Coordinates of C-alpha atoms in Angstrom, one line a residue:
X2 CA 57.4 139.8 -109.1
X3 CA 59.8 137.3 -109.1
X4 CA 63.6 138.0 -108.4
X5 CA 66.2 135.8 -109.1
X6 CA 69.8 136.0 -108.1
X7 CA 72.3 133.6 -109.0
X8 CA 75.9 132.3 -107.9
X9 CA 77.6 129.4 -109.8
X10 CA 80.5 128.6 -108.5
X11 CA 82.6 128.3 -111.1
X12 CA 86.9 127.0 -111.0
X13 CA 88.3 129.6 -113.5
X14 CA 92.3 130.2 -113.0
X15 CA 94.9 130.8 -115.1
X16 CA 97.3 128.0 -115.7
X17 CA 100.2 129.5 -113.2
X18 CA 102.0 126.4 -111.5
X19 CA 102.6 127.3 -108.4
X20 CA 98.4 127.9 -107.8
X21 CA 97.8 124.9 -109.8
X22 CA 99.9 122.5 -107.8
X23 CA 98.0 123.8 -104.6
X24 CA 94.6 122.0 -105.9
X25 CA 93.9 118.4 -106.0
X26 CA 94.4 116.1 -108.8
X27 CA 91.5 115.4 -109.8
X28 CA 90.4 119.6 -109.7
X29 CA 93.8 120.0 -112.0
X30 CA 93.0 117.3 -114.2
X31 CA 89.1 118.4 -115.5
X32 CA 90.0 121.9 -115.5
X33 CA 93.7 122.5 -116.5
X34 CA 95.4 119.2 -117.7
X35 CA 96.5 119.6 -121.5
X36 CA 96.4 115.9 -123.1
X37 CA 96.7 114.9 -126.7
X38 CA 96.0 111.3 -126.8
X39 CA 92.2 111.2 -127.7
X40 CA 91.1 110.2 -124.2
X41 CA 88.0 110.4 -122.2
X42 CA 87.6 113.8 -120.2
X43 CA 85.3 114.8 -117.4
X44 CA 84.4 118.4 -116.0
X45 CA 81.9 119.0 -112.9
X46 CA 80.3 122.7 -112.0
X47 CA 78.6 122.9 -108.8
X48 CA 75.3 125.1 -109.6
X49 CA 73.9 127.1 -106.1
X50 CA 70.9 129.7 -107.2
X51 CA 68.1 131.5 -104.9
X52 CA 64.6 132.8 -106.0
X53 CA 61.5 133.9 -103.7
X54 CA 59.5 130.9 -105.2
X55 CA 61.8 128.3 -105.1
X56 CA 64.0 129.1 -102.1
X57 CA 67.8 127.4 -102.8
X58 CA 68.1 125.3 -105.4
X59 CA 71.8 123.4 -105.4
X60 CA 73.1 120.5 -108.0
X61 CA 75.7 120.3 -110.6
X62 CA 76.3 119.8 -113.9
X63 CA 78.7 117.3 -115.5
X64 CA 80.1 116.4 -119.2
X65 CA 82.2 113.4 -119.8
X66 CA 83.2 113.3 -123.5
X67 CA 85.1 110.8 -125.5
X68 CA 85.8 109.5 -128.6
X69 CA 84.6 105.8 -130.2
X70 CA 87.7 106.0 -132.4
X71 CA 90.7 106.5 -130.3
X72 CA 93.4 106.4 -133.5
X73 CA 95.3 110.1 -133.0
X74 CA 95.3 110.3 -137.4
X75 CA 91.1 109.7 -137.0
X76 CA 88.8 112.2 -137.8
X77 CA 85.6 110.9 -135.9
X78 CA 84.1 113.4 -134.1
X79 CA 83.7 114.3 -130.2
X80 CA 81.0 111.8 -128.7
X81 CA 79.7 113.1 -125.1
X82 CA 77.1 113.1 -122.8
X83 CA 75.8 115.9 -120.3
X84 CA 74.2 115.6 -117.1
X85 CA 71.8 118.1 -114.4
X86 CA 70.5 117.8 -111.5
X87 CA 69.6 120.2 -108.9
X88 CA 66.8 120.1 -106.1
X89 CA 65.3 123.0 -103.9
X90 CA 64.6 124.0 -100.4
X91 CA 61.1 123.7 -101.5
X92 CA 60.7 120.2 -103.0
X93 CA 60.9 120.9 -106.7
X94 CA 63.7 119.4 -108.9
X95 CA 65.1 119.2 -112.6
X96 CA 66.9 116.4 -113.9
X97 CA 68.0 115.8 -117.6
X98 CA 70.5 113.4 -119.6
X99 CA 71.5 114.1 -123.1
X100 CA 73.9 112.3 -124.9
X101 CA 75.6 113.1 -128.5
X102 CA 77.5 109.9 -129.8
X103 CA 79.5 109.5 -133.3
X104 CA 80.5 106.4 -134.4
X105 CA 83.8 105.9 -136.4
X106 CA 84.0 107.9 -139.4
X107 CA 81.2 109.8 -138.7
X108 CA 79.0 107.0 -140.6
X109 CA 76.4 107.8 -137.9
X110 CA 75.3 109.5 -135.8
X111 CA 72.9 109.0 -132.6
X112 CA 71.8 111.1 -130.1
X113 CA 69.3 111.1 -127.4
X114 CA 68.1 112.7 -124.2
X115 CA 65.6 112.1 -120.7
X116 CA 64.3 115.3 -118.7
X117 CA 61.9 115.6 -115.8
X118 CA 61.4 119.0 -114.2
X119 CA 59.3 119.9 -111.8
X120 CA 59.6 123.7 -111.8
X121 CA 57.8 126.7 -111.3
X122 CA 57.9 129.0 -114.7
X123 CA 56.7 132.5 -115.4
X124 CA 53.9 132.7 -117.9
X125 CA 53.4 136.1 -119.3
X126 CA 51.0 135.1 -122.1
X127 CA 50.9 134.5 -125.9
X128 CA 52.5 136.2 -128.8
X129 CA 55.0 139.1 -129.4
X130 CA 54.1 141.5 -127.2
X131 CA 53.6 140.6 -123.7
X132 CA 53.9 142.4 -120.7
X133 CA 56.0 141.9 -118.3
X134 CA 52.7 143.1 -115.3
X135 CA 51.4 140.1 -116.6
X136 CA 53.9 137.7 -115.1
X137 CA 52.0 134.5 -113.7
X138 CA 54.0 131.8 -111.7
X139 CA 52.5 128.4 -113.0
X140 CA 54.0 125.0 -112.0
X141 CA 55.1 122.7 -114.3
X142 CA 55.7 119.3 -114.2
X143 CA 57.1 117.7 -117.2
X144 CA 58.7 114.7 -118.5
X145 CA 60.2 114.2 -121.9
X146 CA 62.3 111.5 -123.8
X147 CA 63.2 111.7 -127.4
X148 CA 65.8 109.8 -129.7
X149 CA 67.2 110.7 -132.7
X150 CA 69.5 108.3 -135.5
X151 CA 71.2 109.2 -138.3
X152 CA 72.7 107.9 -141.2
X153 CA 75.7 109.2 -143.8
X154 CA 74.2 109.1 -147.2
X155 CA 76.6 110.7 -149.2
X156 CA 79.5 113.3 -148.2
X157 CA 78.4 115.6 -145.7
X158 CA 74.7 114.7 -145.7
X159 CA 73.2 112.6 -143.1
X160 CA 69.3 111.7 -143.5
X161 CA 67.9 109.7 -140.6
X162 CA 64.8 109.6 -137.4
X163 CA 63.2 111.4 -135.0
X164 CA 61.4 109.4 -132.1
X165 CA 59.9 109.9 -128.4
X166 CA 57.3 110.9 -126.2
X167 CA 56.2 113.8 -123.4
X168 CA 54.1 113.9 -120.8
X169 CA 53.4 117.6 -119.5
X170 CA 51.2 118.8 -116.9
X171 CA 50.7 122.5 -115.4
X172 CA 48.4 124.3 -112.6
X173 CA 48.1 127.4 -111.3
X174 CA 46.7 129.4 -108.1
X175 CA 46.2 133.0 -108.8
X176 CA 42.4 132.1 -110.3
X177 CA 42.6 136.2 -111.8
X178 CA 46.0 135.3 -113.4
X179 CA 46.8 135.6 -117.4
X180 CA 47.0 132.0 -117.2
X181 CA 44.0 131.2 -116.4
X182 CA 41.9 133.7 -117.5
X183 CA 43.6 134.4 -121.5
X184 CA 41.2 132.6 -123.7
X185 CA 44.0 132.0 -126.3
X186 CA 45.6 129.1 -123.9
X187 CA 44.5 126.0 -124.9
X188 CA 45.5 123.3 -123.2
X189 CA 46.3 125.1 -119.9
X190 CA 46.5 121.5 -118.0
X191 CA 49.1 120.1 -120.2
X192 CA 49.1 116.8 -122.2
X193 CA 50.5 113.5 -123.4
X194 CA 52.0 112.9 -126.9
X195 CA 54.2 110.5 -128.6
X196 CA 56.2 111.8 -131.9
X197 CA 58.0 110.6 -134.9
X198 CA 59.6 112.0 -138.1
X199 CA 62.3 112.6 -140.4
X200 CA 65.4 114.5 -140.0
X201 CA 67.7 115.8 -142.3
X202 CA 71.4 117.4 -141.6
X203 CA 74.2 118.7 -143.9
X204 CA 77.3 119.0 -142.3
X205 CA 80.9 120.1 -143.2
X206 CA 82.0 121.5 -140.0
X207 CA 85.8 121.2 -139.3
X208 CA 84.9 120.5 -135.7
X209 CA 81.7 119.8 -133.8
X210 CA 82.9 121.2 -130.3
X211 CA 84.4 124.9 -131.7
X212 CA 84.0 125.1 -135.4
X213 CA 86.1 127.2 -137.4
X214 CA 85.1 127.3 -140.8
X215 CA 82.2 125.0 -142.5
X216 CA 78.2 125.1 -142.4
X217 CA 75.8 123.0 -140.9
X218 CA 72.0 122.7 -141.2
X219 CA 69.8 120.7 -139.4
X220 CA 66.0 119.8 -140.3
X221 CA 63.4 117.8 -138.5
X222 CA 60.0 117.4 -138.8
X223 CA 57.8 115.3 -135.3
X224 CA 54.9 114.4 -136.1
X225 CA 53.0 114.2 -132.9
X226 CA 50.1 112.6 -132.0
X227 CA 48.4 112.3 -128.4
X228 CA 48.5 109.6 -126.4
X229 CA 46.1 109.0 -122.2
X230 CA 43.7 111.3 -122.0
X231 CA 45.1 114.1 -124.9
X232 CA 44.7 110.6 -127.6
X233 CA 42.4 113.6 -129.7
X234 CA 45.0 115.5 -130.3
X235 CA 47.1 115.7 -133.8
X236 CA 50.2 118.2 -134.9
X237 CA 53.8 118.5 -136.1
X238 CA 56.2 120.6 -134.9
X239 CA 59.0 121.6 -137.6
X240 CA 62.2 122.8 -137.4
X241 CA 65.7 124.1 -139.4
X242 CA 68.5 125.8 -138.2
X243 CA 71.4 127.1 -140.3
X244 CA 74.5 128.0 -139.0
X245 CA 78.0 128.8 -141.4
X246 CA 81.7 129.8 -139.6
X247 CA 83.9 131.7 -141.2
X248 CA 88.1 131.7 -140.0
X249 CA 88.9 135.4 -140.5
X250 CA 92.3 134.9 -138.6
X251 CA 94.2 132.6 -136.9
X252 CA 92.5 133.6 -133.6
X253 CA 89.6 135.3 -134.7
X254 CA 86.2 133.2 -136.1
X255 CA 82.8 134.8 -137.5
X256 CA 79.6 132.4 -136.9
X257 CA 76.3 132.5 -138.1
X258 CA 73.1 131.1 -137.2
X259 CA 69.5 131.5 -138.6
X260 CA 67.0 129.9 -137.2
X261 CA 63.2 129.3 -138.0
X262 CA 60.8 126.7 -135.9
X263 CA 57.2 126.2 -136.6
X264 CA 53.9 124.3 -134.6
X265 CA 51.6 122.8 -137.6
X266 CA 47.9 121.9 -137.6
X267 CA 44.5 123.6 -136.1
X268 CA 45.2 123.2 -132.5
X269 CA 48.0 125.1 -130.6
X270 CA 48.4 123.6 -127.3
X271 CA 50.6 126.8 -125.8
X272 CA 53.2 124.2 -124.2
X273 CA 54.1 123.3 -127.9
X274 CA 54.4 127.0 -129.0
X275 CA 57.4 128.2 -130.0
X276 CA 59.3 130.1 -127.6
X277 CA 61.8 133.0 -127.7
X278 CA 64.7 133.4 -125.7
X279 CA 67.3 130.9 -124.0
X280 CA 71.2 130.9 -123.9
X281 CA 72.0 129.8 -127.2
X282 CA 69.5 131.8 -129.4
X283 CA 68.3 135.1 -128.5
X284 CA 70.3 135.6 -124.7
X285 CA 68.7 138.3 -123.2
X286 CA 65.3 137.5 -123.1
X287 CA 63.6 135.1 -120.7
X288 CA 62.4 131.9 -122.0
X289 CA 59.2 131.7 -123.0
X290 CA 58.4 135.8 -122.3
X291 CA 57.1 135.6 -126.1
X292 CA 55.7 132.4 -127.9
X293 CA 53.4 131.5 -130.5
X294 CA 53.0 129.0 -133.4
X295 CA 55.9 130.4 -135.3
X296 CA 59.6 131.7 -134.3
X297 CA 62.3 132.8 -136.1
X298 CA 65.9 134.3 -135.3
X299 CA 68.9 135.4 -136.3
X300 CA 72.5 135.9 -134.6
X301 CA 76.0 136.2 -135.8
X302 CA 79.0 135.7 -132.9
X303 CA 82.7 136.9 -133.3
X304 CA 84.9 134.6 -131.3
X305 CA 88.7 135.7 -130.2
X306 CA 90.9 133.2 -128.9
X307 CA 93.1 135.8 -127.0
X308 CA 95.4 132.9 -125.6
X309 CA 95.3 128.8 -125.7
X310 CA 92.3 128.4 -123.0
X311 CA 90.8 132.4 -122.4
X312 CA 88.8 133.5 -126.0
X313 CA 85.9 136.9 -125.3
X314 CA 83.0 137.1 -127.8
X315 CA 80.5 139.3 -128.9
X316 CA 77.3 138.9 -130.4
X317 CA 73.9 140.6 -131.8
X318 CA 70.8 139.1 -132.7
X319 CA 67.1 139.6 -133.8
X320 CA 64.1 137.7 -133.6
X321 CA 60.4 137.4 -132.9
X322 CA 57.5 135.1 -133.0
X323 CA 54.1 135.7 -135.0
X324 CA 51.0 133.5 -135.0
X325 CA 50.8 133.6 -138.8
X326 CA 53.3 135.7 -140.8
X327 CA 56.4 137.5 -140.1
X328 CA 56.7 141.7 -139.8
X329 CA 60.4 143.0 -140.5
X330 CA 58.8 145.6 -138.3
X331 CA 58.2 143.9 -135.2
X332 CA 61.7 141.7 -134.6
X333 CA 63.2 142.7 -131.3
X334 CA 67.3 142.8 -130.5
X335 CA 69.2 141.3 -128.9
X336 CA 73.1 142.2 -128.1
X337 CA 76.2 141.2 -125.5
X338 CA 79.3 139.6 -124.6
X339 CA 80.5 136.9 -123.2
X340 CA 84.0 134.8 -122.1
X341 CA 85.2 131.1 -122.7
X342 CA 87.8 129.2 -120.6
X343 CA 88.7 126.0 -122.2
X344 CA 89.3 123.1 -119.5
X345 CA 89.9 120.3 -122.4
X346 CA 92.0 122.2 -125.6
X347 CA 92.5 119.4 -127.3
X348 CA 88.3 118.5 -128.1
X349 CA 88.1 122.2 -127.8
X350 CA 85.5 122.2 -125.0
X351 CA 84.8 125.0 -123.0
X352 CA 82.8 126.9 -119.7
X353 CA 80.8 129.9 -121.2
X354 CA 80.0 132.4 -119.3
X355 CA 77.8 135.6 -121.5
X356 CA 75.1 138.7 -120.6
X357 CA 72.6 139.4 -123.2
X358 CA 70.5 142.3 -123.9
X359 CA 67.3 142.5 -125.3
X360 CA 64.7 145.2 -126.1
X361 CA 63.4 148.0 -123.5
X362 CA 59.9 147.8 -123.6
X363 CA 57.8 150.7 -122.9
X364 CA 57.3 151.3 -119.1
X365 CA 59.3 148.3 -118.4
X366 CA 63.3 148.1 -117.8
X367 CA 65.4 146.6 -120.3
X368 CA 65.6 142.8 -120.7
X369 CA 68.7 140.9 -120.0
X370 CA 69.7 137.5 -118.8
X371 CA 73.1 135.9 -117.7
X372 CA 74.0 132.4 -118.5
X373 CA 76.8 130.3 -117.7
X374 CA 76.7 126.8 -119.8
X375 CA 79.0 124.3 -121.2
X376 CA 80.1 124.5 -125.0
X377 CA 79.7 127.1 -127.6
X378 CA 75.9 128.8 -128.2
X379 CA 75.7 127.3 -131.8

């Protein structure tokens, strides 16, 4: 049964002078330099976690972010991009690149990513209740690029294109395990697919980095279609997401987020199932514990800013997955807390750090996950 335990080492310090001036510049400038002239900033967090099948696994993160319109009265948006890269004492490794970039005005925007990971994952089967006896470890090897453009068509409403390719393979030695044995995988050795499709995205956000007040909705459609040895293979993948803030005080913010993803056409290769669980929609449950070819969720978040750069939150959630319709009577919870330190105020980035909970399956203790990312959950 796998174990994990994790330490991230994180530099999280109130703003008293005398401690600050004991660190080194460049420590004091990512984390607690206040600067309101619309220039580039750049935070690093070293990342050290331990598990049976993996051994140690050490890297960092990083997120430089900037802005293409450096005039203090513009109202172009936070451009960034984020980094990860960690190896472990037992050859694996997971690299990604993802970049966010808004051009002047907001007229467009363009954003794309690069992953590799070569990572062991716990399969525990297919559909919405799994158990947790049936944990197999599988090993995954996966690369992935996708970019996506958009386009200001009128106020608020951006239409544009999605675009890219993935390349995914997976094995697995325990011969009696669920994943090799559960005649409901298809596709158990992965596959090769190239994509394309529309997106469309309303957005009236005050702020892209921590919202206040405005909605946004996003909408994309890839059509996929395979590519090497998986070139029989056809599908889409769809997606919308919904999400509205709400500023009940000066310090205090409501936000909303619904949620709804869905795999289209006959075949349902299970690494292109919809999966529950991550840390910005349903925390608390492990990745991919419950998937099928349809997934939808609901959360709402209340934020406090309790000073300038410390805010605490608390959230609660439902959701579930279904291979053909939806049960009000089968969506699990999901629950917790979390705290923010913001090292830039001015863009209104932040370190999150939150605990979810999820349901207590019968026989089974409860689920629950920590996570500790960069920016807001939604």
């Amino acid at each position: 049964m796998k174990k994990l335990f994790t330490l991230i080492i994180i530099c999280y310090s109130f703003q008293l002078a005398q401690a600050q001036n004991m660190l080194p510049r460049f420590i004091r400038k990512m984390y607690f330099d206040k600067d309101s002239t619309r220039k580039s900033s750049f935070v690093v967090l070293p990342v050290l976690t331990s598990a049976p099948e993996t051994g140690i696994e050490f890297g960092g993160t990083g997120l430089l972010s900037f802005y293409s319109d450096t005039a203090r009265n513009s109202n172009t948006r936070v451009s960034n991009i984020y980094g990860y890269a960690s190896a472990t004492t037992k050859g694996q490794s997971h690299f990604s690149i993802n970049s966010s970039y808004w051009a002047p005005q907001n007229n467009y925007h363009y954003s794309a990513s690069v992953s590799f990971i070569n990572f062991p994952f716990n399969f525990y089967g297919i559909g919405n209740n799994t158990s947790k006896a049936n944990a197999d470890l599988v090993d995954e090897k996966r690369f992935k690029i996708n970019f996506n453009a958009e386009k200001l068509i009128t106020k608020n409403l951006y239409a544009g294109l999605v675009l890219g390719g993935f390349n995914y393979n997976y094995s697995d030695n325990t011969p009696t395990g669920i994943f090799n044995t559960d005649t409901q995988i298809q596709d158990r050795t992965g596959g090769a697919s190239v994509f394309i499709g529309p997106s469309l995205i309303f957005d009236s956000r005050n702020n892209n980095t921590y919202t206040t007040k405005g909605v946004i909705i996003t909408s994309y459609c890839n059509v996929m279609h395979g590519i090497l040895a998986n070139n029989s293979y056809s599908g889409a993948f769809f997606n919308i997401e919904y999400s509205q803030f709400f500023l009940l005080a000066r310090k205090l913010v409501l936000g909303l987020d619904v949620q709804e993803q869905s795999l289209i056409g006959g075949s349902s290769p299970f690494y292109l199932l919809p999966a529950m669980g991550n840390d910005e929609m349903m925390r608390g449950y492990y990745n991919g514990r419950y998937r099928d070819r349809n997934f939808i969720a609901g959360q709402t978040e209340l934020r406090y800013r309790v000073l300038e750069r410390i805010a605490i939150v608390g959230f609660l959630g439902t959701g579930e997955v279904s291979h053909t319709n939806f049960s009000i009577n089968t969506l699990k919870p999901n629950y917790g807390g979390g705290l923010r330190y913001f090292f830039d105020t001015e863009k209104g980035l932040s370190i999150r750090a939150d605990y979810g909970f999820g349901q207590k399956p019968a026989s089974e203790p409860r689920e629950s996950g920590f996570y500790v990312a960069l920016g807001e959950a939604f």
